[in-house]
mmCIF file with all atom_site columns, C-alpha atoms in Angstrom:
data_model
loop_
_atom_site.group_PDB
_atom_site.id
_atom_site.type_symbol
_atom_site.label_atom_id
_atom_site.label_alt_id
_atom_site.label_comp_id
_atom_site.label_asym_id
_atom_site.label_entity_id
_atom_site.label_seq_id
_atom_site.pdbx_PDB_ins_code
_atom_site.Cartn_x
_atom_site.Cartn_y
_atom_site.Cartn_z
_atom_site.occupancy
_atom_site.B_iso_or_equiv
_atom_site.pdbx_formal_charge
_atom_site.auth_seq_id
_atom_site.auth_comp_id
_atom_site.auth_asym_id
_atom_site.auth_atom_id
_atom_site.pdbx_PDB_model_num
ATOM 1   C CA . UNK A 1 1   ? 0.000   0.000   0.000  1.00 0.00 ? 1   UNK A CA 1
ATOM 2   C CA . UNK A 1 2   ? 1.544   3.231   -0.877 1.00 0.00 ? 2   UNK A CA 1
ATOM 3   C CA . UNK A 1 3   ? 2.305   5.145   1.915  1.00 0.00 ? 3   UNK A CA 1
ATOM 4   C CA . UNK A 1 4   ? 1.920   2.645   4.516  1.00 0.00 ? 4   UNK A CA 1
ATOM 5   C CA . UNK A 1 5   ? 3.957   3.674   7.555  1.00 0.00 ? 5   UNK A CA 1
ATOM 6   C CA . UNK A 1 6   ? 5.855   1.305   10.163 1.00 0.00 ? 6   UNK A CA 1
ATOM 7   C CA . UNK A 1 7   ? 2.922   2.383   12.579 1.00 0.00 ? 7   UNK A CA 1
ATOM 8   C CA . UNK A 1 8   ? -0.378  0.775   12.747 1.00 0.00 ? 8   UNK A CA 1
ATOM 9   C CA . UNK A 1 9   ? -2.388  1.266   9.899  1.00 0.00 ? 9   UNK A CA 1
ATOM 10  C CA . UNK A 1 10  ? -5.726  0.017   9.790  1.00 0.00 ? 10  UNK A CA 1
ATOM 11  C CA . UNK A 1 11  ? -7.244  -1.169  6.729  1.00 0.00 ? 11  UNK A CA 1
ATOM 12  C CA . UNK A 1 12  ? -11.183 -1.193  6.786  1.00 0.00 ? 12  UNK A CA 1
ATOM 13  C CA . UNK A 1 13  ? -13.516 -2.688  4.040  1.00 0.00 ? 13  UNK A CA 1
ATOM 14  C CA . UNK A 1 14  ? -16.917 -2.570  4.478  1.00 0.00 ? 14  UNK A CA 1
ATOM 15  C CA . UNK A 1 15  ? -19.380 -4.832  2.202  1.00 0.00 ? 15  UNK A CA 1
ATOM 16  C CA . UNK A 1 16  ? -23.271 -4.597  1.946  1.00 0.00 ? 16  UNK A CA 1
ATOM 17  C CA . UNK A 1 17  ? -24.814 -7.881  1.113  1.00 0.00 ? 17  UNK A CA 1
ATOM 18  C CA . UNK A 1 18  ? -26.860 -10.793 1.903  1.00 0.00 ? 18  UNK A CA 1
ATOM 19  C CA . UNK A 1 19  ? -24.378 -14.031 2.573  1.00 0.00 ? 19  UNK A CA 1
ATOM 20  C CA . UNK A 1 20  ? -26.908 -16.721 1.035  1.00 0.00 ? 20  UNK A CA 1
ATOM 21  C CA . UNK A 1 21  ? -23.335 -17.897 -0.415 1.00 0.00 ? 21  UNK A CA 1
ATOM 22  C CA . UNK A 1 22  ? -20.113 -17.882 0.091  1.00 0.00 ? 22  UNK A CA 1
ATOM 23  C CA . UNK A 1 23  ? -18.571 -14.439 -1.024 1.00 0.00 ? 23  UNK A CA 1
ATOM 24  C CA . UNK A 1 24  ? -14.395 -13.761 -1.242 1.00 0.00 ? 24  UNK A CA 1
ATOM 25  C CA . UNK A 1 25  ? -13.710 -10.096 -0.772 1.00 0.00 ? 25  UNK A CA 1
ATOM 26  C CA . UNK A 1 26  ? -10.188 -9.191  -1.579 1.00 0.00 ? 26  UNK A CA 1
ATOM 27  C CA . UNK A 1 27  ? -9.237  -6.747  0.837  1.00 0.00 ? 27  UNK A CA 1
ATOM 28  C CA . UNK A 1 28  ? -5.629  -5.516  0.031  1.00 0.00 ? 28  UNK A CA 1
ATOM 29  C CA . UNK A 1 29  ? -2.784  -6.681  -1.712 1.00 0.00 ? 29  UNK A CA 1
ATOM 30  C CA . UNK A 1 30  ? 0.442   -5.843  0.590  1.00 0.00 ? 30  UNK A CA 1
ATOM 31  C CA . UNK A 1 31  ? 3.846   -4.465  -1.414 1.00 0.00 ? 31  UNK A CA 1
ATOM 32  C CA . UNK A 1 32  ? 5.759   -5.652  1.656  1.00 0.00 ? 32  UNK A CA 1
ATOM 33  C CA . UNK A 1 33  ? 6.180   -8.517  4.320  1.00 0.00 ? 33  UNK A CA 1
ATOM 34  C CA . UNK A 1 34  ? 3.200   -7.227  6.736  1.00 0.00 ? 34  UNK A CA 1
ATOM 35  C CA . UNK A 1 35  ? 1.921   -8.426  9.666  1.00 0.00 ? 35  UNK A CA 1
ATOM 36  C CA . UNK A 1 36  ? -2.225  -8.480  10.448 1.00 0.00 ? 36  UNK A CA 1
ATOM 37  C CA . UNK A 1 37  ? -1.913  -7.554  14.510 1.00 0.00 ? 37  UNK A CA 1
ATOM 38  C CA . UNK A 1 38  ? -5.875  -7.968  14.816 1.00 0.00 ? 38  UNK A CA 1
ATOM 39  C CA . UNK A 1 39  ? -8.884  -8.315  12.612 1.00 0.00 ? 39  UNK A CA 1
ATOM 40  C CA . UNK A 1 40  ? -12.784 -8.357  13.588 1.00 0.00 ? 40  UNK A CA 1
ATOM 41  C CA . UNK A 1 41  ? -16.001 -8.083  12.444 1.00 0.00 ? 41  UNK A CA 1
ATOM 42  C CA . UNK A 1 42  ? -19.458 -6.235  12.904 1.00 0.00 ? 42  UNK A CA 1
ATOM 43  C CA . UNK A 1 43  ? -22.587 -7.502  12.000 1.00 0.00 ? 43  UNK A CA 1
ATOM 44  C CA . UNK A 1 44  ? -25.769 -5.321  10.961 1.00 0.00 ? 44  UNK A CA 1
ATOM 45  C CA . UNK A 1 45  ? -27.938 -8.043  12.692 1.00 0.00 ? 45  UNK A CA 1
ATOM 46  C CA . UNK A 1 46  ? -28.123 -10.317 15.016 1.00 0.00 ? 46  UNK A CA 1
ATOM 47  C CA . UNK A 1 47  ? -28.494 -14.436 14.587 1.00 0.00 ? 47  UNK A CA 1
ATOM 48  C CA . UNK A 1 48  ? -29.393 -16.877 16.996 1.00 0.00 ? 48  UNK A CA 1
ATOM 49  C CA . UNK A 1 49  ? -26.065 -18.804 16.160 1.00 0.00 ? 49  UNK A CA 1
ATOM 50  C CA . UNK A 1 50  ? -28.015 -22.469 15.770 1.00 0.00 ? 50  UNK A CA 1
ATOM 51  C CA . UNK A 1 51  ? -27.106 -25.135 13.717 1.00 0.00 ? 51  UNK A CA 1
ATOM 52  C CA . UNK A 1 52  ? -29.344 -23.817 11.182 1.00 0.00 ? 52  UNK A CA 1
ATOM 53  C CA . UNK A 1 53  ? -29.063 -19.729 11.766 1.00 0.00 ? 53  UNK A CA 1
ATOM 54  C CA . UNK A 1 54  ? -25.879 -19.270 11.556 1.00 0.00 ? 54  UNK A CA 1
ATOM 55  C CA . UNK A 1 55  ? -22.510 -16.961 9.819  1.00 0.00 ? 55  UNK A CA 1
ATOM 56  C CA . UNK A 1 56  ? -18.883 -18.121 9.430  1.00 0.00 ? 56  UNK A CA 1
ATOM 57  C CA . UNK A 1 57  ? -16.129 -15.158 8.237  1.00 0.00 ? 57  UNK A CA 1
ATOM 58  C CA . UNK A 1 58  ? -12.212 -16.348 7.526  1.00 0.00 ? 58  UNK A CA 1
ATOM 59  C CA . UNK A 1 59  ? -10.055 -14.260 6.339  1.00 0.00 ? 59  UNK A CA 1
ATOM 60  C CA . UNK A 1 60  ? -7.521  -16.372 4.032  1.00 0.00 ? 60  UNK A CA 1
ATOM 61  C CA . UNK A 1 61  ? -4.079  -15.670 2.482  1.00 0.00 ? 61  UNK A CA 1
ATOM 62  C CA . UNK A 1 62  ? -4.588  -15.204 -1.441 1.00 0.00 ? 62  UNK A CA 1
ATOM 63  C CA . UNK A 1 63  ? -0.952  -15.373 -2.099 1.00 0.00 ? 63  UNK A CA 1
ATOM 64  C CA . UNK A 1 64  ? -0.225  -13.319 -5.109 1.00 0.00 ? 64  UNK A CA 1
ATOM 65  C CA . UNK A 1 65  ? -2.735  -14.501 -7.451 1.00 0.00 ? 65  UNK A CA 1
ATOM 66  C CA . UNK A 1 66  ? -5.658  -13.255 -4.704 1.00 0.00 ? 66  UNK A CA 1
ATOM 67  C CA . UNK A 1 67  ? -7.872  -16.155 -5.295 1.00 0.00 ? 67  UNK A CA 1
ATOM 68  C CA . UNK A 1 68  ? -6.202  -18.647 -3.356 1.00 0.00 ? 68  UNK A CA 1
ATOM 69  C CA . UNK A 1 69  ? -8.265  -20.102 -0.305 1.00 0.00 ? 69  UNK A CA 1
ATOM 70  C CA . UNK A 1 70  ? -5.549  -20.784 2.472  1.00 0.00 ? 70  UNK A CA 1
ATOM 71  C CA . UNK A 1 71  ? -7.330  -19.959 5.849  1.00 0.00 ? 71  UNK A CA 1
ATOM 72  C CA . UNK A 1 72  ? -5.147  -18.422 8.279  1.00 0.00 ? 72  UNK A CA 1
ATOM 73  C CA . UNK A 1 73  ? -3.801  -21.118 10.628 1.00 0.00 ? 73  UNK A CA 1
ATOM 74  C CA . UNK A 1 74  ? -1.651  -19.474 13.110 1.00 0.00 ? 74  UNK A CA 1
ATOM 75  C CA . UNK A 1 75  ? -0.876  -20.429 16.963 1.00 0.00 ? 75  UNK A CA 1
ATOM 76  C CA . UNK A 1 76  ? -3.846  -22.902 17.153 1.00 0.00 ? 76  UNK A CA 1
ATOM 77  C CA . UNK A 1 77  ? -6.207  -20.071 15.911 1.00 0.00 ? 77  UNK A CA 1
ATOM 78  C CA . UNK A 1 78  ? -7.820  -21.106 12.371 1.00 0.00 ? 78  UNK A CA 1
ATOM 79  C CA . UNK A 1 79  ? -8.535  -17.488 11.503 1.00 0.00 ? 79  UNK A CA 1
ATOM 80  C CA . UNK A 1 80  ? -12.450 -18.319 11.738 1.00 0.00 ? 80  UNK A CA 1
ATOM 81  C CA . UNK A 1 81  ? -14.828 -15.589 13.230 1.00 0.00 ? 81  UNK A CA 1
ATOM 82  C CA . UNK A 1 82  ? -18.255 -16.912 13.956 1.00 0.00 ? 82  UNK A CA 1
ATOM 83  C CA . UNK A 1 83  ? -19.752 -20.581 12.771 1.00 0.00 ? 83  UNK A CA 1
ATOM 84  C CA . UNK A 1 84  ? -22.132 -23.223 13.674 1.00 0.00 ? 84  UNK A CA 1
ATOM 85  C CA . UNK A 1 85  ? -23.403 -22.376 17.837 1.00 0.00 ? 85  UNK A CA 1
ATOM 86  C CA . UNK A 1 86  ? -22.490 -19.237 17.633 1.00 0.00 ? 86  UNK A CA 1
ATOM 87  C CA . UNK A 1 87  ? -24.598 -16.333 18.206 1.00 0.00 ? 87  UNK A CA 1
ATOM 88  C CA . UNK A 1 88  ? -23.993 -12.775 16.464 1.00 0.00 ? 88  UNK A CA 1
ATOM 89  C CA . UNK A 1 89  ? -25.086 -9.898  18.331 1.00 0.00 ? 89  UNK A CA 1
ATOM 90  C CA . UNK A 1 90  ? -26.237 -6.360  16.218 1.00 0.00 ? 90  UNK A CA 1
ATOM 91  C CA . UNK A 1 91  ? -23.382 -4.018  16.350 1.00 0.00 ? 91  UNK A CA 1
ATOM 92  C CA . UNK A 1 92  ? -20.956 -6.004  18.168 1.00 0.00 ? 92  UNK A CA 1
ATOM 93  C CA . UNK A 1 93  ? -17.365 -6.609  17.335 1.00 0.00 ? 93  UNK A CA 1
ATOM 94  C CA . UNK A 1 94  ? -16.675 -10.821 17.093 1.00 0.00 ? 94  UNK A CA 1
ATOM 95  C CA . UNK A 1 95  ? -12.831 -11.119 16.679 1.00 0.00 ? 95  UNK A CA 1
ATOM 96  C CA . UNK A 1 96  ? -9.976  -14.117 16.616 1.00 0.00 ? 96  UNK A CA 1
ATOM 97  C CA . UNK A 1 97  ? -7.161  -11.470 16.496 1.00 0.00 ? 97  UNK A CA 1
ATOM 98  C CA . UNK A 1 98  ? -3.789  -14.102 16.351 1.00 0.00 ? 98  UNK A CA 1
ATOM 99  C CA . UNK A 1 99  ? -0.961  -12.243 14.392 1.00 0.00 ? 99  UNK A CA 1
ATOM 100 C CA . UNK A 1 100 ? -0.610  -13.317 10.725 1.00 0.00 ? 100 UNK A CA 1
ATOM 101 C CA . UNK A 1 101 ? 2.518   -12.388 8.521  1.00 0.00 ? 101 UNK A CA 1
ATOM 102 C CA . UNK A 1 102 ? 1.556   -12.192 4.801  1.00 0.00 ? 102 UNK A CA 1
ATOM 103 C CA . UNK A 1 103 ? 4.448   -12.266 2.349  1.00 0.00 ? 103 UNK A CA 1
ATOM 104 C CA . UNK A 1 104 ? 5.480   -9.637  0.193  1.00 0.00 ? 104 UNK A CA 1
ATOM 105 C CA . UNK A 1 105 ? 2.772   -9.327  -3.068 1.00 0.00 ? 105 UNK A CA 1
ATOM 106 C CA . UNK A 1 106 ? 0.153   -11.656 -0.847 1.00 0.00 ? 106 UNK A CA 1
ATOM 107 C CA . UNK A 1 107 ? -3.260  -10.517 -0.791 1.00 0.00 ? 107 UNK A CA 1
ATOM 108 C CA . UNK A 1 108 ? -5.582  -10.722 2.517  1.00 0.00 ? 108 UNK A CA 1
ATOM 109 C CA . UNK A 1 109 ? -8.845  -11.490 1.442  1.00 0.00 ? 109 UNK A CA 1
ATOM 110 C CA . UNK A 1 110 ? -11.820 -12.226 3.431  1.00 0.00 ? 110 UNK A CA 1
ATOM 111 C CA . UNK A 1 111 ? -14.351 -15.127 3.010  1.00 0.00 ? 111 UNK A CA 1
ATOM 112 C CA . UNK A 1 112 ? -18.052 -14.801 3.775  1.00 0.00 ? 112 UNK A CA 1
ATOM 113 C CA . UNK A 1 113 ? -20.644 -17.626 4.172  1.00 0.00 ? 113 UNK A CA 1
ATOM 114 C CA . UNK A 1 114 ? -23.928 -17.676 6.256  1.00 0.00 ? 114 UNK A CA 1
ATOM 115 C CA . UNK A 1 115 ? -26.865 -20.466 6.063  1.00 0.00 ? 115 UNK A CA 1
ATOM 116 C CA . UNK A 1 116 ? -29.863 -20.347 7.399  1.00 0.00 ? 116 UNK A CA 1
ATOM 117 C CA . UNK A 1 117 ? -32.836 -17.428 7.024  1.00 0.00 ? 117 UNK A CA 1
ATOM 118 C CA . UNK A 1 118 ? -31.390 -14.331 8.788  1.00 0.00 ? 118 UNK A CA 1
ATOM 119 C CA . UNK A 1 119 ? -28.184 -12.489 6.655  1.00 0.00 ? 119 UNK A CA 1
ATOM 120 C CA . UNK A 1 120 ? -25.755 -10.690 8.715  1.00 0.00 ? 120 UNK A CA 1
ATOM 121 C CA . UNK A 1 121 ? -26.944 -7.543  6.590  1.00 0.00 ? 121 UNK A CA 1
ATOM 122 C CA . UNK A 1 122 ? -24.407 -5.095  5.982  1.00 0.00 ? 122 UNK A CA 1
ATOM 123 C CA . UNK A 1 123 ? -20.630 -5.976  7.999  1.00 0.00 ? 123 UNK A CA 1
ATOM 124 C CA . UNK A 1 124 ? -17.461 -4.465  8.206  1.00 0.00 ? 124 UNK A CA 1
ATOM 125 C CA . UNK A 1 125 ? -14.164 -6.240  8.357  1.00 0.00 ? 125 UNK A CA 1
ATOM 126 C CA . UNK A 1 126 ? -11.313 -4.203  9.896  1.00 0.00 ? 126 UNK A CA 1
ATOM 127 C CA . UNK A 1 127 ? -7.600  -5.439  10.483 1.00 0.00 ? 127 UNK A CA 1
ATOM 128 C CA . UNK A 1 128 ? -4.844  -3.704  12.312 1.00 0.00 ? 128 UNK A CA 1
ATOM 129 C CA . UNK A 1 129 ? -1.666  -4.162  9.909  1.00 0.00 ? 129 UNK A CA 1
ATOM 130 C CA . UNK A 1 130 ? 1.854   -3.176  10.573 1.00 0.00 ? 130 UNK A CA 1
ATOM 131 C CA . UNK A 1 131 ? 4.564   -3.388  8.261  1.00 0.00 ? 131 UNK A CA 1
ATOM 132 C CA . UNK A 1 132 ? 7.225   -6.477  9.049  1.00 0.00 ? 132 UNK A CA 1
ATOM 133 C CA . UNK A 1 133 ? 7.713   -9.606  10.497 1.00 0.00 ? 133 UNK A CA 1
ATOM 134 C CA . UNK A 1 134 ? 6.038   -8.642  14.159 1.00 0.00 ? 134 UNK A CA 1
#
């Protein structure tokens, strides 16, 4: 990203749609070795997090191509926000924030899927990125 700084520089996308299928969202494409510090999500509405009602976000490493579907597996975290049992309240942040170093030219992208009757609505995906091995 031009300009990015060796401070923390957030990168925000937000996305407006209804996850009746799975969606990948590139997010960025990072000119450097960066590290993702933290990451989380927010939800428009809430679901009841059955095994029927339910949302599952990972964010994945594209590698340079940016439709590769590696899900970030880092320090026993699989980089999965959300999933079957778990409930999504309106306007609250759900988060798995384990650092994750992409390689220069890799591209973050984020992976939406939700089944049962209720969509998420509109969510925004933010990660905290800093540039470097951290």
């Amino acid at each position: 990203m031009p300009g990015m700084s060796t401070g923390l520089a957030p990168i925000i996308v937000g996305v407006n749609t209804d996850l009746s299928a799975d969606t990948n969202i590139p997010v960025c494409k990072f000119p450097t070795v960066s590290t993702r510090t933290d990451h989380f999500v927010i939800a428009q509405s809430a679901l009841t997090g059955n095994s029927t009602d339910f949302a599952t976000m990972r964010n994945l490493n594209g590698k340079t191509t940016g439709n590769q579907t590696t899900n970030l597996a880092v320090a026993g975290a699989s980089g999965v926000i959300g999933g079957a049992s778990v409930s999504w309240v309106a306007y609250t942040a759900k988060t798995n924030g384990t650092n994750y170093t992409f390689s220069a030219n890799h591209w973050s992208v984020f992976r939406t899927s939700e089944d049962g009757t209720v969509a998420l609505g509109t969510i925004t995906y933010c990660a905290h990125v800093v540039q470097g091995n951290v």
